[in-house]
């Protein structure tokens, strides 16, 4: 997902957090707030990162993983909330979303582990799968516990969306009514960039990042998230593997190139885009029936370029002219 030039004359700032880029754009009326808003959001994101990062040995999430099979750990309100949401979306997606997929991530060479020289064997995958089951995470009275030694948490599929919602709440709380927050493809907008205009978001072509497959209008209050195999991947023996793992098979997902979800809040959009990436078009359609207001665009990973979108997404979306014939409606039944 990329922002379009329309907003380029508006005050905006970028900074890095959680290993990626955050961009904040404000309506023209709010130019003088730009510095203080940026600083506050940076503080919020840095705090959430220090609590939830798998890359920091001193984060709550790293402690939770280290204490697996040993004892519950006390976590912050935000971490608790994100763990609850992760478990909720695990159930909603029938296990496609699983924030305990960490051991699988490591098996396939992600999350700072070394790249396996060859594709992991079926036996190795089978062994690691015993430590993956988000339903077993115990959340009680502000504490979290993974019951089996070797289990780990990885909130990478939902934490950025949650962070965007916190930034969104902050902006509204200080009276800013027109803004767009973009945290590496997790977005939320309020108001309009200028009177009579809309926030327009470009959806990247997963096969050619420099190009767009179309443009979407992001309504006020709405959230958008994209999961793409092209964002992060490993190369094992000349084969590319995406950073999104199917917890049911233990293998990186094949068959999906990208998923974009539009809905009412950014944490839900983030969790659903990861879930639907795993589920593919037909599974995604089933999953979305359970979430009022969620709309989706999914691009299968296949030679002939075609993409599926729900009716509600289609209403706000204009495909690139050369791709008009590639659009297929994903009907709700
Ligand atoms: P996203 O870019 O939001 O789709 O999230 C991808 C990230 O979520 C990965 O880099 C992992 O940290 C984590 N992850 C990978 N597979 C899954 C999964 N099946 N369910 C939940 N999180 C996952
Ligand atoms: Mg996600």
mmCIF file of C-alpha atoms and ligand atoms in Angstrom:
data_model
loop_
_atom_site.group_PDB
_atom_site.id
_atom_site.type_symbol
_atom_site.label_atom_id
_atom_site.label_comp_id
_atom_site.label_asym_id
_atom_site.label_seq_id
_atom_site.Cartn_x
_atom_site.Cartn_y
_atom_site.Cartn_z
ATOM 1 C CA UNK A 1 0.000 0.000 0.000
ATOM 2 C CA UNK A 2 1.323 3.420 -0.868
ATOM 3 C CA UNK A 3 -0.094 6.850 -0.309
ATOM 4 C CA UNK A 4 -0.821 8.882 -3.377
ATOM 5 C CA UNK A 5 0.515 12.278 -4.275
ATOM 6 C CA UNK A 6 -2.738 14.082 -3.476
ATOM 7 C CA UNK A 7 -1.695 14.285 0.150
ATOM 8 C CA UNK A 8 1.866 15.285 -0.697
ATOM 9 C CA UNK A 9 1.346 19.001 -0.081
ATOM 10 C CA UNK A 10 0.012 18.345 3.395
ATOM 11 C CA UNK A 11 2.212 18.489 6.494
ATOM 12 C CA UNK A 12 3.730 15.066 7.063
ATOM 13 C CA UNK A 13 6.524 13.361 8.976
ATOM 14 C CA UNK A 14 8.093 9.909 8.919
ATOM 15 C CA UNK A 15 10.127 8.040 11.471
ATOM 16 C CA UNK A 16 11.207 4.477 12.113
ATOM 17 C CA UNK A 17 9.660 2.160 14.677
ATOM 18 C CA UNK A 18 9.413 -1.647 15.015
ATOM 19 C CA UNK A 19 11.940 -2.018 12.207
ATOM 20 C CA UNK A 20 9.845 -0.165 9.667
ATOM 21 C CA UNK A 21 8.536 3.251 8.667
ATOM 22 C CA UNK A 22 5.686 5.271 10.167
ATOM 23 C CA UNK A 23 4.238 8.213 8.216
ATOM 24 C CA UNK A 24 1.837 10.726 9.676
ATOM 25 C CA UNK A 25 -0.032 13.214 7.535
ATOM 26 C CA UNK A 26 -2.224 15.952 8.976
ATOM 27 C CA UNK A 27 -4.879 18.120 7.408
ATOM 28 C CA UNK A 28 -3.537 21.572 6.439
ATOM 29 C CA UNK A 29 -5.254 23.205 9.433
ATOM 30 C CA UNK A 30 -3.104 21.224 11.827
ATOM 31 C CA UNK A 31 0.344 22.046 10.454
ATOM 32 C CA UNK A 32 1.516 23.680 13.684
ATOM 33 C CA UNK A 33 0.771 20.448 15.654
ATOM 34 C CA UNK A 34 2.983 18.338 13.387
ATOM 35 C CA UNK A 35 6.042 18.201 15.646
ATOM 36 C CA UNK A 36 4.225 17.478 18.875
ATOM 37 C CA UNK A 37 1.933 14.873 17.283
ATOM 38 C CA UNK A 38 4.950 13.114 15.779
ATOM 39 C CA UNK A 39 6.752 13.085 19.109
ATOM 40 C CA UNK A 40 3.738 11.705 20.988
ATOM 41 C CA UNK A 41 3.086 8.976 18.446
ATOM 42 C CA UNK A 42 6.770 8.090 18.431
ATOM 43 C CA UNK A 43 6.613 7.675 22.207
ATOM 44 C CA UNK A 44 3.517 5.499 21.990
ATOM 45 C CA UNK A 45 5.071 3.271 19.308
ATOM 46 C CA UNK A 46 8.424 3.016 21.080
ATOM 47 C CA UNK A 47 6.704 1.953 24.275
ATOM 48 C CA UNK A 48 4.591 -0.659 22.475
ATOM 49 C CA UNK A 49 7.713 -1.921 20.709
ATOM 50 C CA UNK A 50 9.612 -2.223 23.990
ATOM 51 C CA UNK A 51 6.724 -4.298 25.367
ATOM 52 C CA UNK A 52 5.913 -6.504 22.369
ATOM 53 C CA UNK A 53 8.994 -6.907 20.168
ATOM 54 C CA UNK A 54 10.360 -10.413 19.599
ATOM 55 C CA UNK A 55 13.697 -8.816 18.723
ATOM 56 C CA UNK A 56 14.227 -7.387 22.205
ATOM 57 C CA UNK A 57 15.311 -9.802 24.896
ATOM 58 C CA UNK A 58 13.888 -7.468 27.577
ATOM 59 C CA UNK A 59 10.383 -7.113 26.082
ATOM 60 C CA UNK A 60 7.384 -8.575 27.882
ATOM 61 C CA UNK A 61 6.779 -10.862 24.933
ATOM 62 C CA UNK A 62 10.343 -12.209 25.080
ATOM 63 C CA UNK A 63 9.943 -12.793 28.823
ATOM 64 C CA UNK A 64 6.634 -14.562 28.231
ATOM 65 C CA UNK A 65 8.389 -16.866 25.749
ATOM 66 C CA UNK A 66 11.361 -17.469 28.072
ATOM 67 C CA UNK A 67 9.018 -18.302 30.939
ATOM 68 C CA UNK A 68 7.017 -20.804 28.855
ATOM 69 C CA UNK A 69 6.360 -23.915 30.917
ATOM 70 C CA UNK A 70 7.738 -22.159 33.998
ATOM 71 C CA UNK A 71 5.460 -19.407 35.306
ATOM 72 C CA UNK A 72 2.995 -16.707 34.234
ATOM 73 C CA UNK A 73 4.396 -13.218 33.656
ATOM 74 C CA UNK A 74 2.763 -9.884 34.433
ATOM 75 C CA UNK A 75 2.200 -7.843 31.273
ATOM 76 C CA UNK A 76 1.097 -4.285 30.549
ATOM 77 C CA UNK A 77 -2.526 -3.456 29.735
ATOM 78 C CA UNK A 78 -1.641 -3.028 26.058
ATOM 79 C CA UNK A 79 0.229 -6.319 25.795
ATOM 80 C CA UNK A 80 -2.632 -8.086 27.563
ATOM 81 C CA UNK A 81 -5.135 -6.543 25.177
ATOM 82 C CA UNK A 82 -3.115 -7.511 22.084
ATOM 83 C CA UNK A 83 -2.692 -11.085 23.370
ATOM 84 C CA UNK A 84 -6.470 -11.252 23.913
ATOM 85 C CA UNK A 85 -7.097 -9.950 20.414
ATOM 86 C CA UNK A 86 -4.592 -12.405 18.949
ATOM 87 C CA UNK A 87 -6.389 -15.268 20.642
ATOM 88 C CA UNK A 88 -9.754 -13.932 19.507
ATOM 89 C CA UNK A 89 -8.644 -13.773 15.877
ATOM 90 C CA UNK A 90 -7.060 -17.208 16.198
ATOM 91 C CA UNK A 91 -10.498 -18.608 17.001
ATOM 92 C CA UNK A 92 -12.284 -16.451 14.437
ATOM 93 C CA UNK A 93 -9.936 -17.639 11.657
ATOM 94 C CA UNK A 94 -10.140 -21.288 12.793
ATOM 95 C CA UNK A 95 -6.428 -21.316 13.539
ATOM 96 C CA UNK A 96 -5.130 -19.556 10.405
ATOM 97 C CA UNK A 97 -4.015 -16.687 12.624
ATOM 98 C CA UNK A 98 -1.777 -17.952 15.396
ATOM 99 C CA UNK A 99 0.466 -15.667 17.402
ATOM 100 C CA UNK A 100 2.315 -18.696 18.804
ATOM 101 C CA UNK A 101 3.708 -19.487 15.337
ATOM 102 C CA UNK A 102 7.083 -18.125 16.559
ATOM 103 C CA UNK A 103 8.873 -21.519 16.637
ATOM 104 C CA UNK A 104 7.837 -22.074 13.019
ATOM 105 C CA UNK A 105 9.097 -18.619 12.065
ATOM 106 C CA UNK A 106 12.467 -19.559 13.533
ATOM 107 C CA UNK A 107 12.498 -22.977 11.874
ATOM 108 C CA UNK A 108 12.146 -21.258 8.495
ATOM 109 C CA UNK A 109 14.896 -18.727 9.186
ATOM 110 C CA UNK A 110 12.867 -15.711 10.369
ATOM 111 C CA UNK A 111 12.899 -13.719 13.624
ATOM 112 C CA UNK A 112 16.668 -13.571 13.835
ATOM 113 C CA UNK A 113 17.340 -17.306 13.543
ATOM 114 C CA UNK A 114 19.835 -18.560 10.964
ATOM 115 C CA UNK A 115 18.618 -19.580 7.547
ATOM 116 C CA UNK A 116 18.219 -23.364 7.216
ATOM 117 C CA UNK A 117 20.562 -24.648 4.449
ATOM 118 C CA UNK A 118 17.795 -26.878 3.099
ATOM 119 C CA UNK A 119 14.031 -26.913 3.379
ATOM 120 C CA UNK A 120 13.081 -28.185 6.868
ATOM 121 C CA UNK A 121 12.049 -31.845 6.843
ATOM 122 C CA UNK A 122 8.493 -32.994 7.495
ATOM 123 C CA UNK A 123 9.707 -34.530 10.768
ATOM 124 C CA UNK A 124 11.260 -31.249 11.909
ATOM 125 C CA UNK A 125 8.072 -29.359 11.037
ATOM 126 C CA UNK A 126 6.012 -31.959 12.863
ATOM 127 C CA UNK A 127 8.146 -31.592 16.003
ATOM 128 C CA UNK A 128 7.904 -27.797 16.004
ATOM 129 C CA UNK A 129 4.143 -27.876 15.357
ATOM 130 C CA UNK A 130 3.725 -29.463 18.802
ATOM 131 C CA UNK A 131 4.723 -26.086 20.241
ATOM 132 C CA UNK A 132 2.255 -24.055 18.188
ATOM 133 C CA UNK A 133 -1.267 -23.592 19.447
ATOM 134 C CA UNK A 134 -2.540 -20.146 20.370
ATOM 135 C CA UNK A 135 -5.533 -21.639 22.190
ATOM 136 C CA UNK A 136 -3.173 -22.829 24.919
ATOM 137 C CA UNK A 137 -2.058 -19.316 25.867
ATOM 138 C CA UNK A 138 -3.464 -18.615 29.347
ATOM 139 C CA UNK A 139 -4.524 -15.026 30.050
ATOM 140 C CA UNK A 140 -5.609 -14.284 33.588
ATOM 141 C CA UNK A 141 -5.679 -11.170 35.806
ATOM 142 C CA UNK A 142 -3.070 -9.228 33.886
ATOM 143 C CA UNK A 143 -0.737 -12.197 33.473
ATOM 144 C CA UNK A 144 0.093 -14.366 30.486
ATOM 145 C CA UNK A 145 1.420 -17.910 30.424
ATOM 146 C CA UNK A 146 2.541 -20.313 27.719
ATOM 147 C CA UNK A 147 2.142 -23.786 29.238
ATOM 148 C CA UNK A 148 4.818 -25.662 27.280
ATOM 149 C CA UNK A 149 8.534 -24.974 27.290
ATOM 150 C CA UNK A 150 9.556 -23.996 23.757
ATOM 151 C CA UNK A 151 6.321 -22.172 22.932
ATOM 152 C CA UNK A 152 6.842 -18.537 21.898
ATOM 153 C CA UNK A 153 4.679 -15.528 21.079
ATOM 154 C CA UNK A 154 5.028 -13.437 17.930
ATOM 155 C CA UNK A 155 2.623 -10.500 17.678
ATOM 156 C CA UNK A 156 4.023 -9.353 14.321
ATOM 157 C CA UNK A 157 0.698 -10.036 12.604
ATOM 158 C CA UNK A 158 -1.336 -7.656 14.766
ATOM 159 C CA UNK A 159 0.818 -5.292 16.870
ATOM 160 C CA UNK A 160 1.306 -2.620 14.201
ATOM 161 C CA UNK A 161 -2.425 -2.356 13.608
ATOM 162 C CA UNK A 162 -3.003 -2.068 17.348
ATOM 163 C CA UNK A 163 -0.364 0.665 17.525
ATOM 164 C CA UNK A 164 -2.115 2.573 14.726
ATOM 165 C CA UNK A 165 -5.366 2.484 16.701
ATOM 166 C CA UNK A 166 -3.595 3.936 19.740
ATOM 167 C CA UNK A 167 -2.153 6.720 17.584
ATOM 168 C CA UNK A 168 -5.596 7.315 16.084
ATOM 169 C CA UNK A 169 -7.127 7.633 19.567
ATOM 170 C CA UNK A 170 -4.353 10.007 20.608
ATOM 171 C CA UNK A 171 -4.923 12.320 17.631
ATOM 172 C CA UNK A 172 -8.665 12.489 18.275
ATOM 173 C CA UNK A 173 -8.044 13.098 21.990
ATOM 174 C CA UNK A 174 -6.018 16.225 21.234
ATOM 175 C CA UNK A 175 -8.638 17.545 18.852
ATOM 176 C CA UNK A 176 -7.079 16.674 15.494
ATOM 177 C CA UNK A 177 -9.882 15.821 13.108
ATOM 178 C CA UNK A 178 -8.054 15.298 9.837
ATOM 179 C CA UNK A 179 -5.128 12.892 9.581
ATOM 180 C CA UNK A 180 -3.746 9.726 8.044
ATOM 181 C CA UNK A 181 -1.442 7.334 9.882
ATOM 182 C CA UNK A 182 0.484 4.787 7.828
ATOM 183 C CA UNK A 183 2.555 2.225 9.675
ATOM 184 C CA UNK A 184 4.061 0.043 6.988
ATOM 185 C CA UNK A 185 0.748 -0.607 5.257
ATOM 186 C CA UNK A 186 -1.373 -0.482 8.400
ATOM 187 C CA UNK A 187 -3.414 2.678 8.034
ATOM 188 C CA UNK A 188 -6.155 4.651 9.632
ATOM 189 C CA UNK A 189 -7.654 7.935 8.535
ATOM 190 C CA UNK A 190 -9.895 10.592 10.025
ATOM 191 C CA UNK A 191 -11.786 13.378 8.316
ATOM 192 C CA UNK A 192 -10.676 14.525 4.889
ATOM 193 C CA UNK A 193 -7.318 15.785 3.586
ATOM 194 C CA UNK A 194 -9.085 18.976 2.441
ATOM 195 C CA UNK A 195 -12.688 19.973 1.990
ATOM 196 C CA UNK A 196 -14.308 17.974 -0.814
ATOM 197 C CA UNK A 197 -11.395 15.532 -1.026
ATOM 198 C CA UNK A 198 -10.904 11.974 0.168
ATOM 199 C CA UNK A 199 -7.944 10.018 1.507
ATOM 200 C CA UNK A 200 -6.818 7.977 -1.477
ATOM 201 C CA UNK A 201 -4.584 4.993 -0.994
ATOM 202 C CA UNK A 202 -2.679 3.184 -3.719
ATOM 203 C CA UNK A 203 -2.695 -0.621 -3.472
ATOM 204 C CA UNK A 204 0.622 -2.027 -4.665
ATOM 205 C CA UNK A 205 0.907 -4.678 -7.322
ATOM 206 C CA UNK A 206 2.496 -7.589 -5.410
ATOM 207 C CA UNK A 207 4.295 -8.720 -8.590
ATOM 208 C CA UNK A 208 5.733 -5.301 -9.306
ATOM 209 C CA UNK A 209 6.048 -3.074 -6.254
ATOM 210 C CA UNK A 210 6.594 0.038 -8.339
ATOM 211 C CA UNK A 211 3.099 -0.255 -9.808
ATOM 212 C CA UNK A 212 -0.380 -0.017 -8.361
ATOM 213 C CA UNK A 213 -3.248 -2.407 -8.947
ATOM 214 C CA UNK A 214 -5.621 0.397 -8.110
ATOM 215 C CA UNK A 215 -6.664 3.149 -5.738
ATOM 216 C CA UNK A 216 -8.928 2.966 -2.768
ATOM 217 C CA UNK A 217 -10.827 5.661 -0.901
ATOM 218 C CA UNK A 218 -10.238 5.263 2.832
ATOM 219 C CA UNK A 219 -13.355 6.598 4.610
ATOM 220 C CA UNK A 220 -13.087 8.685 7.773
ATOM 221 C CA UNK A 221 -12.449 6.427 10.773
ATOM 222 C CA UNK A 222 -11.690 3.471 8.519
ATOM 223 C CA UNK A 223 -8.627 1.243 8.677
ATOM 224 C CA UNK A 224 -6.682 -0.621 6.017
ATOM 225 C CA UNK A 225 -4.009 -3.296 6.227
ATOM 226 C CA UNK A 226 -2.034 -5.161 3.605
ATOM 227 C CA UNK A 227 -0.169 -8.424 4.018
ATOM 228 C CA UNK A 228 2.227 -9.206 1.201
ATOM 229 C CA UNK A 229 4.584 -12.096 0.588
ATOM 230 C CA UNK A 230 6.919 -9.613 -1.105
ATOM 231 C CA UNK A 231 7.382 -7.643 2.136
ATOM 232 C CA UNK A 232 9.646 -10.162 3.815
ATOM 233 C CA UNK A 233 10.838 -13.563 2.634
ATOM 234 C CA UNK A 234 13.711 -16.039 2.773
ATOM 235 C CA UNK A 235 15.437 -17.884 -0.038
ATOM 236 C CA UNK A 236 16.178 -21.548 0.691
ATOM 237 C CA UNK A 237 17.889 -23.380 -2.154
ATOM 238 C CA UNK A 238 16.637 -20.892 -4.726
ATOM 239 C CA UNK A 239 13.014 -21.088 -3.565
ATOM 240 C CA UNK A 240 11.305 -18.075 -2.010
ATOM 241 C CA UNK A 241 9.317 -18.541 1.155
ATOM 242 C CA UNK A 242 7.014 -15.845 2.560
ATOM 243 C CA UNK A 243 7.082 -14.670 6.176
ATOM 244 C CA UNK A 244 3.495 -15.710 6.771
ATOM 245 C CA UNK A 245 3.233 -19.283 7.970
ATOM 246 C CA UNK A 246 0.252 -21.580 7.763
ATOM 247 C CA UNK A 247 0.049 -22.872 11.349
ATOM 248 C CA UNK A 248 -1.999 -25.830 10.154
ATOM 249 C CA UNK A 249 0.778 -27.179 7.912
ATOM 250 C CA UNK A 250 3.795 -25.508 9.508
ATOM 251 C CA UNK A 251 4.935 -24.176 6.131
ATOM 252 C CA UNK A 252 5.128 -20.680 4.652
ATOM 253 C CA UNK A 253 1.934 -19.869 2.752
ATOM 254 C CA UNK A 254 1.893 -20.500 -0.973
ATOM 255 C CA UNK A 255 -0.838 -19.404 -3.304
ATOM 256 C CA UNK A 256 -1.434 -15.864 -2.028
ATOM 257 C CA UNK A 257 0.496 -12.823 -3.261
ATOM 258 C CA UNK A 258 -1.215 -10.125 -1.206
ATOM 259 C CA UNK A 259 -4.308 -9.317 0.820
ATOM 260 C CA UNK A 260 -5.730 -5.907 1.674
ATOM 261 C CA UNK A 261 -8.460 -5.590 4.309
ATOM 262 C CA UNK A 262 -10.626 -2.541 4.928
ATOM 263 C CA UNK A 263 -12.568 -2.355 8.180
ATOM 264 C CA UNK A 264 -13.462 -0.283 11.221
ATOM 265 C CA UNK A 265 -10.215 -0.495 13.229
ATOM 266 C CA UNK A 266 -6.579 -1.131 12.421
ATOM 267 C CA UNK A 267 -5.945 -4.055 14.797
ATOM 268 C CA UNK A 268 -8.785 -5.990 13.175
ATOM 269 C CA UNK A 269 -7.577 -5.053 9.682
ATOM 270 C CA UNK A 270 -4.054 -6.219 10.568
ATOM 271 C CA UNK A 271 -5.142 -9.550 12.064
ATOM 272 C CA UNK A 272 -7.596 -10.210 9.245
ATOM 273 C CA UNK A 273 -5.120 -9.441 6.468
ATOM 274 C CA UNK A 274 -2.687 -11.970 7.934
ATOM 275 C CA UNK A 275 -5.512 -14.492 8.485
ATOM 276 C CA UNK A 276 -6.908 -14.123 4.974
ATOM 277 C CA UNK A 277 -3.416 -14.367 3.494
ATOM 278 C CA UNK A 278 -3.238 -17.855 5.044
ATOM 279 C CA UNK A 279 -6.827 -18.781 4.137
ATOM 280 C CA UNK A 280 -6.789 -17.833 0.437
ATOM 281 C CA UNK A 281 -9.877 -16.563 -1.443
ATOM 282 C CA UNK A 282 -12.518 -19.120 -0.433
ATOM 283 C CA UNK A 283 -11.413 -19.454 3.197
ATOM 284 C CA UNK A 284 -11.139 -15.678 3.447
ATOM 285 C CA UNK A 285 -14.722 -15.297 2.291
ATOM 286 C CA UNK A 286 -15.915 -17.667 5.035
ATOM 287 C CA UNK A 287 -13.853 -15.874 7.670
ATOM 288 C CA UNK A 288 -15.110 -12.425 6.664
ATOM 289 C CA UNK A 289 -18.724 -13.451 7.150
ATOM 290 C CA UNK A 290 -17.996 -13.354 10.878
ATOM 291 C CA UNK A 291 -16.829 -9.736 10.890
ATOM 292 C CA UNK A 292 -19.377 -7.037 10.216
ATOM 293 C CA UNK A 293 -17.956 -4.266 8.008
ATOM 294 C CA UNK A 294 -14.776 -6.051 6.881
ATOM 295 C CA UNK A 295 -14.033 -5.821 3.162
ATOM 296 C CA UNK A 296 -11.186 -7.442 1.276
ATOM 297 C CA UNK A 297 -9.055 -7.584 -1.834
ATOM 298 C CA UNK A 298 -6.998 -10.718 -2.402
ATOM 299 C CA UNK A 299 -4.427 -11.370 -5.117
ATOM 300 C CA UNK A 300 -3.652 -15.069 -5.660
ATOM 301 C CA UNK A 301 -0.066 -15.991 -6.474
ATOM 302 C CA UNK A 302 -0.501 -17.383 -9.977
ATOM 303 C CA UNK A 303 0.776 -16.687 -13.437
ATOM 304 C CA UNK A 304 -2.338 -14.984 -14.808
ATOM 305 C CA UNK A 305 -2.938 -11.809 -12.848
ATOM 306 C CA UNK A 306 -6.421 -11.727 -11.371
ATOM 307 C CA UNK A 307 -7.710 -10.481 -8.077
ATOM 308 C CA UNK A 308 -10.832 -10.922 -6.020
ATOM 309 C CA UNK A 309 -12.608 -8.283 -4.021
ATOM 310 C CA UNK A 310 -15.759 -8.015 -1.962
ATOM 311 C CA UNK A 311 -18.650 -5.810 -3.007
ATOM 312 C CA UNK A 312 -17.967 -3.192 -0.347
ATOM 313 C CA UNK A 313 -14.295 -2.975 -1.331
ATOM 314 C CA UNK A 314 -15.272 -2.641 -4.972
ATOM 315 C CA UNK A 315 -17.434 0.398 -4.184
ATOM 316 C CA UNK A 316 -14.413 2.329 -2.928
ATOM 317 C CA UNK A 317 -11.851 0.928 -5.363
ATOM 318 C CA UNK A 318 -10.753 1.981 -8.836
ATOM 319 C CA UNK A 319 -8.535 -0.627 -10.538
ATOM 320 C CA UNK A 320 -5.641 0.462 -12.731
ATOM 321 C CA UNK A 321 -7.064 0.758 -16.282
ATOM 322 C CA UNK A 322 -4.921 -2.099 -17.661
ATOM 323 C CA UNK A 323 -6.170 -4.446 -14.940
ATOM 324 C CA UNK A 324 -9.883 -3.779 -15.309
ATOM 325 C CA UNK A 325 -10.459 -7.264 -16.722
ATOM 326 C CA UNK A 326 -8.558 -8.908 -13.874
ATOM 327 C CA UNK A 327 -11.102 -7.897 -11.227
ATOM 328 C CA UNK A 328 -13.416 -10.637 -9.951
ATOM 329 C CA UNK A 329 -16.120 -10.162 -7.326
ATOM 330 C CA UNK A 330 -15.797 -12.351 -4.266
ATOM 331 C CA UNK A 331 -19.490 -12.932 -3.638
ATOM 332 C CA UNK A 332 -20.590 -13.429 -0.033
ATOM 333 C CA UNK A 333 -22.179 -16.855 -0.539
HETATM 334 P P1 LIG B 1 1.462 -9.157 8.547
HETATM 335 O O1 LIG B 1 2.510 -8.438 7.802
HETATM 336 O O2 LIG B 1 0.595 -8.311 9.393
HETATM 337 O O3 LIG B 1 0.637 -10.079 7.684
HETATM 338 O O4 LIG B 1 2.172 -10.083 9.641
HETATM 339 C C1 LIG B 1 3.145 -11.018 9.300
HETATM 340 C C2 LIG B 1 3.880 -11.361 10.564
HETATM 341 O O5 LIG B 1 3.022 -12.041 11.478
HETATM 342 C C3 LIG B 1 5.064 -12.287 10.355
HETATM 343 O O6 LIG B 1 6.231 -11.557 10.056
HETATM 344 C C4 LIG B 1 5.128 -12.998 11.690
HETATM 345 O O7 LIG B 1 5.746 -12.155 12.640
HETATM 346 C C5 LIG B 1 3.676 -13.141 12.082
HETATM 347 N N1 LIG B 1 3.013 -14.342 11.536
HETATM 348 C C6 LIG B 1 3.423 -15.191 10.565
HETATM 349 N N2 LIG B 1 2.505 -16.140 10.314
HETATM 350 C C7 LIG B 1 1.454 -15.868 11.143
HETATM 351 C C8 LIG B 1 0.185 -16.473 11.354
HETATM 352 N N3 LIG B 1 -0.218 -17.532 10.660
HETATM 353 N N4 LIG B 1 -0.625 -15.921 12.292
HETATM 354 C C9 LIG B 1 -0.243 -14.830 13.006
HETATM 355 N N5 LIG B 1 0.933 -14.214 12.845
HETATM 356 C C10 LIG B 1 1.771 -14.718 11.923
HETATM 357 MG MG1 LIG B 2 -1.349 -8.487 9.915
#
